[in-house]
Every structure is written in C-alpha cells, then in structure tokens.
Coordinates of C-alpha atoms in Angstrom, one line a residue:
Chain A
M1 CA 111.3 137.0 108.4
S2 CA 108.1 135.0 108.0
I3 CA 105.3 134.9 105.5
S4 CA 103.1 136.9 107.8
E5 CA 104.1 140.1 106.0
I6 CA 102.9 138.9 102.6
L7 CA 99.8 137.2 103.8
R8 CA 96.6 138.2 102.0
R9 CA 94.6 138.5 105.2
E10 CA 91.0 138.7 104.0
P11 CA 90.9 136.3 101.0
V12 CA 87.8 135.4 99.1
T13 CA 86.5 132.1 100.6
L14 CA 84.0 129.4 99.8
A15 CA 81.6 127.6 102.2
P16 CA 81.2 123.8 101.9
H17 CA 77.6 124.2 100.6
D18 CA 78.5 126.8 98.0
T19 CA 77.8 125.4 94.5
V20 CA 80.5 124.5 92.0
A21 CA 79.0 127.1 89.7
R22 CA 79.8 129.8 92.3
A23 CA 83.3 128.4 92.8
A24 CA 84.0 128.5 89.1
E25 CA 82.8 132.1 88.9
L26 CA 85.1 133.1 91.8
L27 CA 88.1 131.3 90.4
V28 CA 87.8 133.2 87.1
E29 CA 87.0 136.6 88.8
E30 CA 89.8 136.4 91.3
H31 CA 92.3 134.8 88.9
V32 CA 93.5 132.4 91.5
L33 CA 94.3 128.7 91.2
A34 CA 92.6 127.7 94.4
L35 CA 90.1 129.0 96.9
P36 CA 90.0 128.1 100.6
V37 CA 86.8 126.4 101.8
V38 CA 85.9 127.7 105.3
E39 CA 83.3 126.7 107.9
E40 CA 82.9 128.9 111.0
G41 CA 86.3 130.5 110.3
K42 CA 88.1 127.1 110.1
L43 CA 89.8 125.7 107.0
V44 CA 88.0 122.6 105.8
G45 CA 89.8 122.2 102.5
V46 CA 90.7 123.6 99.2
F47 CA 88.7 123.8 95.9
G48 CA 90.7 124.9 92.9
L49 CA 91.1 124.8 89.2
H50 CA 92.4 121.3 89.4
E51 CA 89.2 120.0 91.1
L52 CA 87.0 121.9 88.6
V53 CA 88.8 120.5 85.6
E54 CA 88.6 117.0 87.1
L55 CA 84.8 117.4 87.2
L56 CA 84.7 118.3 83.5
M57 CA 86.1 114.9 82.5
P58 CA 84.1 111.7 82.0
R59 CA 83.4 109.9 85.3
A60 CA 85.5 106.9 84.4
V61 CA 88.5 109.1 83.8
R62 CA 88.1 110.7 87.3
L63 CA 88.7 107.2 88.8
M64 CA 92.1 107.1 87.2
N65 CA 93.5 109.2 90.1
Q66 CA 92.3 106.5 92.4
G67 CA 94.3 103.5 91.0
L68 CA 92.4 102.5 87.8
E69 CA 95.0 102.0 85.1
G70 CA 93.2 101.2 81.9
L71 CA 93.1 104.6 80.2
T72 CA 96.4 105.8 78.8
D73 CA 95.1 108.7 76.6
L74 CA 91.7 109.9 75.6
D75 CA 92.3 110.7 71.9
F76 CA 89.8 108.1 70.9
L77 CA 86.9 109.9 72.4
A78 CA 84.7 111.9 70.0
D79 CA 84.0 114.6 72.6
T80 CA 83.1 118.1 71.6
L81 CA 83.1 121.3 73.6
E82 CA 79.3 120.8 73.9
D83 CA 80.0 117.6 75.8
V84 CA 82.3 119.4 78.2
R85 CA 79.7 122.1 78.7
Q86 CA 77.1 119.4 79.4
R87 CA 79.3 117.9 82.1
M88 CA 79.8 121.4 83.5
D89 CA 76.0 121.9 83.7
H90 CA 75.7 118.5 85.4
V91 CA 78.1 119.4 88.2
C92 CA 77.2 123.1 88.6
G93 CA 74.5 122.5 91.2
T94 CA 76.6 120.2 93.4
E95 CA 78.3 121.5 96.5
V96 CA 82.1 122.2 96.6
G97 CA 82.2 120.3 99.9
E98 CA 81.9 117.1 98.0
H99 CA 84.8 117.8 95.7
L100 CA 87.6 119.2 98.0
E101 CA 91.2 118.4 97.2
R102 CA 92.1 115.3 99.2
G103 CA 94.0 116.0 102.4
S104 CA 93.9 119.8 101.7
E105 CA 92.3 120.5 105.1
R106 CA 95.7 120.0 106.6
T107 CA 98.4 122.6 105.8
P108 CA 101.8 123.0 107.4
L109 CA 101.7 126.8 106.8
D110 CA 101.1 129.2 109.6
P111 CA 101.9 132.9 109.7
A112 CA 105.3 132.2 111.2
S113 CA 106.4 129.8 108.4
S114 CA 109.3 130.8 106.3
F115 CA 109.3 132.1 102.7
T116 CA 111.2 129.0 101.6
E117 CA 108.6 126.8 103.1
A118 CA 105.9 128.6 101.2
L119 CA 107.9 128.4 98.0
F120 CA 108.5 124.7 98.6
L121 CA 104.8 124.0 99.1
G122 CA 103.9 126.1 96.1
Y123 CA 106.4 124.2 94.0
R124 CA 104.8 120.9 95.1
L125 CA 101.1 121.8 95.0
R126 CA 101.2 124.4 92.1
R127 CA 98.4 126.5 93.6
D128 CA 97.6 129.2 96.1
L129 CA 98.2 128.1 99.7
P130 CA 96.0 128.6 102.7
V131 CA 97.7 129.7 105.9
V132 CA 96.2 128.6 109.2
E133 CA 96.6 129.9 112.8
K134 CA 98.3 127.0 114.7
E135 CA 96.3 127.0 117.9
T136 CA 92.8 127.7 116.6
G137 CA 92.8 126.1 113.1
R138 CA 91.3 129.4 111.8
L139 CA 92.2 130.6 108.3
A140 CA 94.7 133.4 108.7
G141 CA 95.0 134.2 104.9
M142 CA 96.3 133.0 101.6
V143 CA 99.7 133.1 100.1
S144 CA 101.2 132.0 96.7
P145 CA 104.6 131.9 95.1
W146 CA 103.5 135.1 93.3
D147 CA 103.4 136.9 96.6
V148 CA 106.9 135.8 97.4
L149 CA 108.2 136.9 93.9
E150 CA 106.5 140.3 94.3
R151 CA 108.0 140.8 97.7
I152 CA 111.5 140.1 96.3
R153 CA 110.9 142.6 93.5
R154 CA 109.9 145.3 96.0
S155 CA 112.9 144.9 98.2
Chain B
M1 CA 107.3 60.4 102.5
Q2 CA 107.8 62.9 105.3
E3 CA 111.3 64.3 105.9
G4 CA 112.2 63.6 109.4
V5 CA 108.9 63.3 111.2
T6 CA 109.5 64.6 114.6
S7 CA 105.9 65.3 115.6
G8 CA 106.4 63.5 118.8
G9 CA 109.3 65.7 119.7
H10 CA 109.0 68.3 122.4
M11 CA 110.0 72.0 122.2
L12 CA 108.9 75.3 123.7
F13 CA 107.3 74.8 127.2
G14 CA 107.3 71.1 126.5
W15 CA 104.6 71.5 123.8
S16 CA 104.8 69.1 120.9
M17 CA 105.9 70.5 117.6
L18 CA 102.6 69.4 116.1
W19 CA 100.7 71.7 118.5
V20 CA 102.9 74.7 118.0
A21 CA 102.9 74.4 114.2
S22 CA 99.1 73.8 114.1
I23 CA 98.4 76.8 116.3
L24 CA 100.7 79.1 114.3
F25 CA 99.0 77.8 111.1
G26 CA 95.5 78.3 112.5
V27 CA 96.2 81.8 113.9
T28 CA 97.9 83.0 110.7
Y29 CA 95.0 81.8 108.6
L30 CA 92.4 83.4 110.9
V31 CA 94.3 86.7 110.8
I32 CA 94.5 86.5 106.9
M33 CA 90.7 85.8 106.8
S34 CA 89.8 88.6 109.2
E35 CA 91.5 91.1 106.8
K36 CA 92.3 93.3 109.8
I37 CA 96.0 93.1 109.0
N38 CA 97.5 93.1 105.5
R39 CA 97.8 89.6 104.3
A40 CA 101.5 89.9 103.5
I41 CA 102.3 91.0 107.0
A42 CA 100.2 88.2 108.5
A43 CA 101.8 85.5 106.4
L44 CA 105.4 86.8 106.9
L45 CA 104.9 87.0 110.7
G46 CA 103.5 83.5 110.7
A47 CA 106.5 82.3 108.7
G48 CA 108.9 84.0 111.0
L49 CA 107.3 82.5 114.0
M50 CA 107.5 79.0 112.4
I51 CA 111.3 79.5 112.4
L52 CA 111.6 81.4 115.7
T53 CA 109.7 78.7 117.6
G54 CA 112.0 76.0 116.0
V55 CA 109.3 74.2 113.9
L56 CA 111.6 74.9 110.9
N57 CA 115.1 76.2 110.5
Q58 CA 115.8 78.8 107.9
E59 CA 117.1 76.3 105.4
M60 CA 114.0 74.2 105.6
A61 CA 111.8 77.3 105.3
I62 CA 113.5 78.4 102.1
R63 CA 113.1 75.0 100.7
G64 CA 109.3 75.3 101.3
V65 CA 109.1 78.4 99.1
D66 CA 108.1 77.5 95.5
F67 CA 110.3 79.8 93.5
N68 CA 108.8 78.5 90.3
V69 CA 105.5 80.1 91.4
L70 CA 107.2 83.4 92.4
G71 CA 109.3 83.6 89.2
L72 CA 106.2 82.9 87.0
L73 CA 104.2 85.6 88.8
T74 CA 106.9 88.2 88.8
G75 CA 107.8 87.6 85.1
M76 CA 104.2 88.0 84.0
M77 CA 103.7 91.1 86.2
V78 CA 106.7 92.8 84.6
L79 CA 105.5 91.8 81.1
V80 CA 102.0 93.3 81.8
A81 CA 103.4 96.5 83.4
I82 CA 105.3 97.3 80.2
T83 CA 102.5 96.1 77.7
R84 CA 99.9 98.1 79.6
K85 CA 101.5 101.4 78.6
T86 CA 100.9 100.8 74.9
G87 CA 97.1 101.2 75.2
V88 CA 96.5 97.9 73.5
F89 CA 94.0 96.7 76.2
Q90 CA 91.9 99.9 75.7
Y91 CA 92.1 99.3 71.9
V92 CA 90.8 95.8 72.1
A93 CA 87.9 96.7 74.5
I94 CA 86.8 99.6 72.3
W95 CA 87.2 97.6 69.1
S96 CA 85.0 94.8 70.6
A97 CA 82.3 97.2 71.6
K98 CA 82.2 98.7 68.1
K99 CA 82.1 95.3 66.5
V100 CA 78.7 94.7 68.0
N101 CA 77.4 98.1 66.9
A102 CA 77.6 99.4 70.4
R103 CA 74.5 97.4 71.4
P104 CA 74.5 97.0 75.2
M105 CA 73.7 93.3 75.0
G106 CA 76.5 92.7 72.6
I107 CA 78.9 94.8 74.6
L108 CA 78.1 92.8 77.7
F109 CA 79.0 89.6 75.8
M110 CA 82.1 91.0 74.0
L111 CA 83.6 92.7 77.1
S112 CA 83.0 89.5 79.1
A113 CA 84.7 87.5 76.4
V114 CA 87.7 89.9 76.3
T115 CA 87.9 89.8 80.1
A116 CA 87.9 86.0 80.1
V117 CA 90.6 85.8 77.4
F118 CA 92.8 88.3 79.1
S119 CA 92.3 86.7 82.5
A120 CA 93.4 83.3 81.0
F121 CA 96.8 84.9 80.4
L122 CA 97.1 87.7 82.9
D123 CA 96.4 88.1 86.6
N124 CA 92.6 88.6 87.1
V125 CA 93.0 91.8 89.1
T126 CA 95.2 93.3 86.5
T127 CA 92.7 92.4 83.8
V128 CA 89.8 94.0 85.6
L129 CA 91.8 97.1 86.4
L130 CA 92.4 97.4 82.6
I131 CA 88.8 96.6 81.5
V132 CA 86.7 98.4 84.1
P133 CA 87.7 102.0 83.1
V134 CA 86.8 101.4 79.5
T135 CA 83.6 99.7 80.5
L136 CA 82.6 102.7 82.7
L137 CA 83.5 105.1 79.8
I138 CA 81.3 103.1 77.4
T139 CA 78.3 102.7 79.7
E140 CA 78.6 106.4 80.5
E141 CA 78.3 107.3 76.9
L142 CA 75.4 104.8 76.4
A143 CA 73.7 106.2 79.6
I144 CA 73.1 102.7 80.9
D145 CA 73.7 101.2 84.3
P146 CA 77.1 99.5 84.2
Y147 CA 76.1 96.9 86.9
P148 CA 75.1 94.0 84.6
I149 CA 78.3 94.4 82.5
L150 CA 80.5 94.7 85.6
A151 CA 79.0 91.7 87.2
A152 CA 79.5 89.7 84.0
E153 CA 83.1 90.8 83.9
I154 CA 83.7 89.7 87.5
F155 CA 82.4 86.2 86.6
S156 CA 84.3 86.1 83.3
S157 CA 87.6 87.0 85.0
N158 CA 87.3 84.1 87.4
I159 CA 86.1 81.7 84.6
G160 CA 88.8 82.8 82.2
G161 CA 91.5 82.5 84.9
T162 CA 90.6 78.8 85.4
A163 CA 91.5 77.9 81.8
T164 CA 95.3 78.0 81.9
L165 CA 98.3 77.3 84.0
I166 CA 99.0 81.0 84.2
G167 CA 95.4 82.3 84.5
D168 CA 95.0 82.2 88.3
P169 CA 97.4 81.7 91.2
P170 CA 95.9 78.4 92.3
N171 CA 96.7 76.9 88.9
I172 CA 100.2 78.2 89.1
M173 CA 100.7 76.6 92.5
I174 CA 99.0 73.3 91.5
G175 CA 101.0 73.1 88.2
S176 CA 104.3 73.8 90.0
A177 CA 103.7 71.4 92.9
A178 CA 102.2 68.5 90.8
N179 CA 104.5 69.1 87.8
L180 CA 101.6 69.8 85.4
S181 CA 102.4 71.8 82.3
F182 CA 100.7 74.6 80.4
N183 CA 99.6 72.0 77.9
D184 CA 98.2 69.8 80.6
F185 CA 95.9 72.6 81.8
L186 CA 95.0 73.4 78.2
A187 CA 94.1 69.8 77.4
N188 CA 92.3 69.0 80.7
V189 CA 90.8 72.1 82.2
A190 CA 90.4 74.6 79.3
P191 CA 88.0 72.5 77.2
I192 CA 85.1 73.0 79.6
I193 CA 85.7 76.7 80.1
P194 CA 83.8 78.0 77.0
L195 CA 80.6 76.2 78.0
I196 CA 80.9 77.4 81.6
F197 CA 81.4 80.9 80.2
L198 CA 78.3 80.8 78.0
L199 CA 76.1 79.3 80.6
T200 CA 77.1 82.1 83.0
V201 CA 77.0 85.1 80.7
V202 CA 73.9 84.3 78.6
P203 CA 71.6 84.0 81.6
I204 CA 73.0 87.2 83.0
A205 CA 72.3 89.1 79.8
F206 CA 68.8 87.6 79.8
V207 CA 68.0 88.4 83.4
W208 CA 69.2 92.0 83.1
R209 CA 68.0 92.6 79.5
K210 CA 65.7 95.5 80.5
R211 CA 68.7 97.4 81.9
L212 CA 70.6 96.9 78.7
V213 CA 68.7 99.4 76.6
T214 CA 70.0 102.6 75.0
T215 CA 69.1 105.0 72.2
E216 CA 70.5 105.3 68.7
E217 CA 72.0 108.6 69.6
H218 CA 74.0 107.2 72.5
R219 CA 75.2 104.3 70.5
R220 CA 76.4 106.6 67.8
R221 CA 78.7 108.3 70.4
V222 CA 80.4 105.0 71.1
L223 CA 80.6 104.2 67.4
E224 CA 82.5 107.5 67.0
F225 CA 85.3 106.3 69.3
R226 CA 88.5 106.0 67.3
E227 CA 90.1 103.0 68.8
G228 CA 93.3 103.5 66.7
E229 CA 94.0 106.6 68.8
A230 CA 94.1 104.5 71.9
I231 CA 97.4 102.9 70.9
S232 CA 99.8 105.3 72.5
D233 CA 103.1 103.7 71.5
P234 CA 102.9 101.5 68.3
R235 CA 106.7 100.7 68.3
L236 CA 106.6 99.5 71.9
L237 CA 103.4 97.5 71.1
K238 CA 105.2 95.6 68.3
K239 CA 108.0 94.6 70.8
C240 CA 105.5 93.6 73.4
L241 CA 103.5 91.4 71.0
F242 CA 106.7 89.8 69.8
V243 CA 107.9 88.9 73.3
L244 CA 104.4 87.8 74.5
S245 CA 104.1 85.5 71.5
L246 CA 107.5 84.0 72.3
V247 CA 106.5 83.5 76.0
I248 CA 103.2 81.8 75.0
L249 CA 105.2 79.5 72.6
G250 CA 107.6 78.9 75.5
F251 CA 104.8 77.8 77.7
L252 CA 103.4 75.5 74.9
F253 CA 106.8 73.8 74.3
D254 CA 108.5 74.2 77.7
R255 CA 108.5 70.4 78.4
A256 CA 110.2 69.7 75.1
F257 CA 113.1 71.9 76.2
H258 CA 113.0 70.8 79.8
L259 CA 112.1 74.4 80.9
E260 CA 110.0 75.4 83.9
P261 CA 107.4 78.2 83.4
A262 CA 109.2 80.6 85.6
T263 CA 112.2 80.5 83.3
V264 CA 110.0 81.3 80.3
A265 CA 108.3 84.2 82.1
M266 CA 111.4 85.7 83.6
F267 CA 113.4 85.4 80.4
G268 CA 110.5 87.0 78.5
A269 CA 110.4 89.9 81.0
A270 CA 114.2 90.4 80.7
L271 CA 114.0 90.3 76.9
L272 CA 111.1 92.8 76.8
L273 CA 113.0 95.1 79.2
L274 CA 116.0 94.9 76.8
L275 CA 113.9 95.7 73.7
A276 CA 112.0 98.5 75.4
N277 CA 115.1 100.2 76.7
V278 CA 117.7 99.6 73.9
G279 CA 119.1 102.9 72.7
R280 CA 118.2 104.8 75.9
D281 CA 120.9 106.4 78.1
A282 CA 121.8 104.9 81.4
E283 CA 119.8 107.2 83.5
E284 CA 116.6 106.8 81.5
Q285 CA 117.1 103.0 81.4
S286 CA 117.5 102.9 85.2
R287 CA 114.2 104.9 85.6
E288 CA 112.2 102.8 83.2
V289 CA 113.5 99.5 84.6
H290 CA 112.8 100.7 88.1
E291 CA 109.3 101.7 87.1
A292 CA 108.6 98.3 85.5
F293 CA 109.8 96.4 88.6
A294 CA 108.0 98.7 91.0
E295 CA 104.7 97.8 89.3
A296 CA 105.1 94.1 90.3
E297 CA 102.6 93.4 93.1
W298 CA 105.0 92.9 95.9
V299 CA 102.2 92.4 98.5
T300 CA 101.1 89.3 96.6
L301 CA 104.7 88.0 96.1
F302 CA 105.6 88.4 99.8
F303 CA 102.2 86.9 100.8
F304 CA 103.2 83.8 98.8
V305 CA 106.6 83.6 100.5
G306 CA 105.1 83.7 103.9
L307 CA 102.3 81.3 103.1
F308 CA 104.6 78.7 101.6
I309 CA 106.7 78.8 104.8
V310 CA 103.7 78.5 107.1
V311 CA 102.4 75.6 105.1
K312 CA 105.8 74.0 105.1
G313 CA 105.8 74.3 108.9
V314 CA 102.5 72.4 109.4
Q315 CA 103.5 69.9 106.8
H316 CA 106.8 69.2 108.5
A317 CA 105.1 68.9 111.9
G318 CA 102.8 66.2 110.4
L319 CA 99.4 68.0 110.6
L320 CA 98.8 67.8 106.8
D321 CA 99.5 64.0 106.9
M322 CA 96.9 63.7 109.5
L323 CA 94.4 65.7 107.4
A324 CA 95.1 63.5 104.4
Q325 CA 94.5 60.4 106.5
G326 CA 91.2 62.0 107.6
V327 CA 90.2 62.7 104.0
L328 CA 90.9 59.0 103.2
D329 CA 88.9 57.8 106.2
V330 CA 85.9 59.8 104.9
T331 CA 86.3 59.0 101.2
K332 CA 87.4 55.4 101.8
G333 CA 90.1 55.9 99.1
S334 CA 87.4 56.3 96.3
L335 CA 88.7 58.4 93.4
H336 CA 85.1 59.5 92.6
V337 CA 84.2 60.6 96.1
T338 CA 87.6 62.3 96.5
S339 CA 87.4 64.2 93.3
Y340 CA 83.9 65.5 93.8
A341 CA 84.5 66.3 97.4
V342 CA 87.7 68.3 96.5
L343 CA 85.7 70.1 93.8
W344 CA 82.8 71.2 96.0
V345 CA 84.7 71.8 99.2
S346 CA 87.2 73.9 97.3
A347 CA 84.5 75.9 95.6
I348 CA 82.6 76.6 98.8
A349 CA 85.8 77.5 100.7
S350 CA 87.0 79.7 97.9
A351 CA 83.7 81.6 97.8
I352 CA 84.2 82.6 101.4
V353 CA 88.0 82.9 101.8
D354 CA 90.9 83.8 99.5
N355 CA 91.6 80.7 97.3
I356 CA 95.4 81.2 97.5
P357 CA 95.9 80.1 101.2
F358 CA 93.3 77.4 100.8
V359 CA 95.1 75.9 97.8
A360 CA 98.5 76.3 99.5
A361 CA 97.3 74.1 102.4
M362 CA 95.4 71.6 100.1
I363 CA 98.3 70.8 97.9
P364 CA 100.4 68.8 100.4
V365 CA 97.3 67.1 101.6
I366 CA 96.4 66.0 98.1
Q367 CA 100.0 65.0 97.4
D368 CA 99.7 62.6 100.4
L369 CA 96.7 60.9 98.8
G370 CA 98.6 59.8 95.8
H371 CA 99.3 56.2 96.8
A372 CA 95.9 55.5 98.2
L373 CA 94.2 56.7 95.1
G374 CA 96.3 54.5 92.8
G375 CA 99.2 56.7 91.7
P376 CA 99.9 60.0 89.9
Q377 CA 97.6 59.3 86.9
N378 CA 94.6 59.2 89.1
L379 CA 95.8 62.0 91.3
R380 CA 95.8 64.3 88.2
I381 CA 92.0 64.1 88.3
V382 CA 92.0 65.4 91.8
W383 CA 94.3 68.2 90.8
W384 CA 91.8 69.2 88.1
S385 CA 89.0 69.1 90.7
L386 CA 91.0 71.4 93.0
S387 CA 91.8 73.8 90.1
L388 CA 88.2 74.0 88.9
G389 CA 86.8 74.3 92.4
A390 CA 89.2 76.8 93.8
C391 CA 89.1 79.1 90.7
L392 CA 85.3 78.9 90.0
G393 CA 84.5 79.2 93.7
G394 CA 85.7 82.8 93.5
N395 CA 82.4 83.6 91.7
G396 CA 80.3 82.6 94.8
T397 CA 80.4 85.9 96.6
L398 CA 81.5 89.5 96.1
I399 CA 84.5 88.7 98.3
G400 CA 85.3 85.4 96.7
A401 CA 88.2 86.7 94.7
S402 CA 90.4 89.8 94.7
A403 CA 89.1 90.8 91.3
N404 CA 85.5 90.9 92.6
V405 CA 86.5 93.2 95.4
V406 CA 88.4 95.5 93.1
V407 CA 85.5 95.9 90.6
A408 CA 83.1 96.5 93.4
G409 CA 85.3 99.2 94.9
F410 CA 85.6 101.1 91.6
S411 CA 82.0 100.7 90.7
E412 CA 81.0 102.2 94.0
R413 CA 83.3 105.2 93.5
A414 CA 81.9 105.7 90.0
G415 CA 78.5 106.0 91.7
H416 CA 77.1 102.5 91.0
P417 CA 77.7 100.5 94.2
I418 CA 77.5 96.7 93.9
R419 CA 76.0 95.4 97.2
F420 CA 77.0 92.2 98.8
I421 CA 73.5 90.6 99.2
P422 CA 71.9 91.5 95.9
F423 CA 75.1 90.3 94.2
L424 CA 75.0 87.1 96.3
K425 CA 71.6 86.2 94.9
V426 CA 73.1 86.1 91.4
S427 CA 76.6 84.9 92.2
V428 CA 75.6 81.8 94.3
V429 CA 73.4 80.6 91.4
A430 CA 76.2 81.3 88.9
M431 CA 78.8 79.5 91.0
L432 CA 76.7 76.5 91.7
T433 CA 75.8 76.2 88.0
E434 CA 79.5 76.5 87.0
V435 CA 80.7 73.9 89.6
A436 CA 77.9 71.5 88.6
I437 CA 79.0 71.8 85.0
A438 CA 82.6 71.2 86.1
N439 CA 81.4 68.2 88.1
A440 CA 79.6 66.7 85.1
Y441 CA 82.7 67.3 83.0
L442 CA 85.0 65.5 85.4
W443 CA 82.6 62.6 85.4
L444 CA 82.2 62.4 81.6
R445 CA 85.8 63.0 80.8
F446 CA 87.8 61.2 83.5
L447 CA 85.6 59.2 85.9
H448 CA 83.1 57.7 83.5

C-alpha cells in the first residue's frame, strides 16, 4: 500500500515567474496550504500560505527566521490592516520564484512512499506535500494528511 | 621566566621543537585567517597537534587555557540569553528613538549610544543582533536608507566594547593575563571612550545628513510605537535587572573580596537560572536550563580553548621569547616607542584579521617585556595600548570584527547591502582618527 492511490495527479501548479498575486489567488481558490512550483514538469519548490504571510510582515521581521534575535513580539507596532494591505500591494508584482520555501525543492515523497511517511512529513511541515517521480524529478502529484484521513474514512 | 626551555631539544624527524611549534602556530593562524575552515575546528586541530607532536603534554596544554576568560565569557553569555527574552533591549531602542522625536539624525545618535553602552557590557555580536532588527524596523517605518545608522552602530559596538574589561574579548584576555581589574579598565581605558565615540558618530551623521531625511507622516508612525508592549515578561525582567546589577557590583568590588571576574559572572548566571526557574517542575526546568546553556556561543568558547593551547605551544618552545627580544631590539626598550608601536600595530592587524588570535599571541610577548620596560607599572601602559589598538582596530574594515560582518550580512538580506570598498573609505578614516585620539590620550595621560 503506497500513497499512489491517494495522489492528486493533476494538481494546480505555479511557474517560478508567476506573480505573488496569482499565487495568493490560487491558494484561496483551491483552499490548499501550499502549491507546487514547477518548471518544465520538474518541481523547483513550494510556495504556500506560510511564504505569503511572511511577505506581509515588515522586512526586519522577516529576517528573524534567519538568525536575528532582537524582536520578541510585535505588540508595540501601531500597524493597521491598511499597512498590511500596502505590504501586500508591494509584493504582489514580484515572482514566486524569489520566495520559495527554503529546501522545498527536495522532497522524500515518491508515489511508492508509505501512508505513514506522508503523515510524518505532513505532521512536520504542516502543509500539502509534493510527490516526485524518483528517476525523472517530475512532479507526480500532491498529497496531504487530509487525503490520508479521507482514505481511512472510505475504507 | 620560561618553564623548562627545551627549544634546543630534538623531536620528530630530528626537527627542533621550536620549528615544529612555530610551523604549527603559523599554519593554524593562516587557516584561521583564510576562513575556509571554521575557526574553532582550526584552533582545536592546531592544539591537538601541539600535543600529538610532543611540543606540549596534556597537562601543560590545560595549564595554558585561561579558565578565567572562559568562565567570564560563558557566564555573560548565559545572563544575556535569559535577559534577551524579556524584550528589554527592544524597549530601550524604541524608547531612545522616540526620545528624539523620531528624527533620523537623532535616532542615529541615540541608537549608536545604546549600541556603545550595551557593547561595553555585552558581547559585541550579541549587541548588534539585538539592535539591528529594531533599527531596520524603524528605518523601514521612516522610509530611509538604514546604511548610515547601521554603519554608526558597527563603529559604536567596537568603541563601546573597548571601554570595559567585559566589553570585548581582547580586554577579557588582557585583564586575565595581566591581572587588571574591571576598575582598572574603567579608570584607564574608559575615560577616553566618550570622546572617541563623539568624534566618530558626529562626522558620520554630518557626512550622510542628506540621507537622514524623512517626513512628518513617517515620523508619526515611529512615535506611535508603544515601547511598553515590547516588554514580554516583566517579572523575569525584574529578576534579570536584579542579578545584572549584582554582577556589575561584583565586578566593581571583586578585588576587595579577592574574587576573579569569572566567579562573579558564573555565579550571576547560576543565580539568574535559579530565580528564573524557581517554582517550575523538573521537566520544565530541565528544558529552560538546557535552552539557556545551548545559547552560549560554543564556537567562540572552543576557539578560545584551541587558541590558548596553540599559543602555549609556541610560548613553551621559545618563539614568543624571541619575538619579545625582537621587539626590544627595535624599540631599544623605550616605553614610548613600545606603547605607540603596540597601539598602531595592533590596530592595523586587528583591522585585517580577527583581534582574538592576535591578542592571544601578543599577550605572552608583552609579558616578556616587563623587565626591560621597568616593571609592571610601566607595562600597564603597554596593556592599555594593546587594548585600545586591538579593539578600535576592528573599525578599520568591514571584516575587522565579527560584529561588522554580522551587521553587513543582515543588512544585505534586508535589501541594503554594505559593500567592502565604499565602507572602507569611511572606516579607515574613522579608525585612524580613533587610534590617533587614543595615541594622544596615552601620551597625555601616561607618557607625558
């Protein structure tokens, strides 16, 4: 039993030069936590809600993920929803290829991976997971812990 | 003055110990300077080879390690790791920016002053890691280029670090090796620091005044910051401030109680760990304590261990005695010439290479000069020269000190790269000015 039977084989994908605006639209429309970014059929990374939310924060805050330590909480900022919208406008035109989740071009999941492996990875990454053909590196489909749960309910 | 000089003795392949030790020392320092291999690995390998080749035995190697330096560094690292979580550093930075009505010129001055004061008591890298995010947040709100303020913070961290025994690793090493106290540094090095700070920061603000312009609207956004909200744990903050005050008092009076700074810092760390964890269950305590210790900079600590052993090796083999003799031949035993030479050579060397290995090697050389220069009282002046030169020299280039490199790295990732050559044009002038002031100070205060 492998995840091949629950694979969503023709998922909605992004290209690296698609805009962040397009990605945001698709994330909302498809109601998924992450979209695979594909170039010539091959997975080049993942852009998801997490990356989008990161772009909506002040630039200094975004550096926190990279080792800066000085900000412990942001309550002191007088930000309004309008400020968040302005930052959104600011990044909307940029390409998703610049903002991929780090290391997300590598995934251990291929169609022969087990359910437990998919659950384990979903537990760690908290998003939808790309599944890649081992030999070619081509995107085979997407899978999420939801798909495993639904499969259990059906059996 | 040397313990068992055996530099004539033969070892591996009939090579003299002096040669083996000197080669190991040279290669280790070259590898550290090349930065191709992590500096802790390089220093520990060099140290291991000093023992494996028989230059030192393990017992001698361990005697070469200055545990007073390690204890002081570790204790302060733990204290900062806990205090950082309270948000107090953010609070002070925002408060200082609002105090000057969020005017960019005033913010440059205030954040530089805050950086200098924090650096005088904390590790410089830690200080800039705490100040840079708030700086970027403020300059983002003001829609100004952060470059002038970040550059001023780089200079200020190195200047502030010079002021006290615990401000910069070279001072910790010098203080420990030469038995100079917190108060000695406060009385002999710190007095000139405010002037050096002003004569560095004011010209910078002037040179870049055109970039330090913003609108009323943008300033209002910073003025709307509520710094009180930045304090995330007021109860922990009280405990931290209490222990930190005790530790500073401990440094001020350590001689009166025959205490070494490492005891004060480590005891402070243990006390704060106790206060922060009292009332927690065993599992939670173990997690919190583990976290606090994990945040100590182990790379730096192991780098020190390796370096101390490598230096002990060449010292034991007699190379550093020969260097000291060489220095005397050049300076003819003149206190003036020696002091100024140590000041300038240290500054230039520290601008190019890490000041920690430089000072580690210089300390035994200077110790050897004691007699020729007329005893420990005169030697103290040379120690101040070494401290001022090695610490201020870090301002000479973008790679002159770790804090510089860290600020440049984050500035680049925030979309405002600091380039080596443009920075060099400013930093060389700043460093030469600072060292010239230090030189004048040494002359007026001690050599007049």
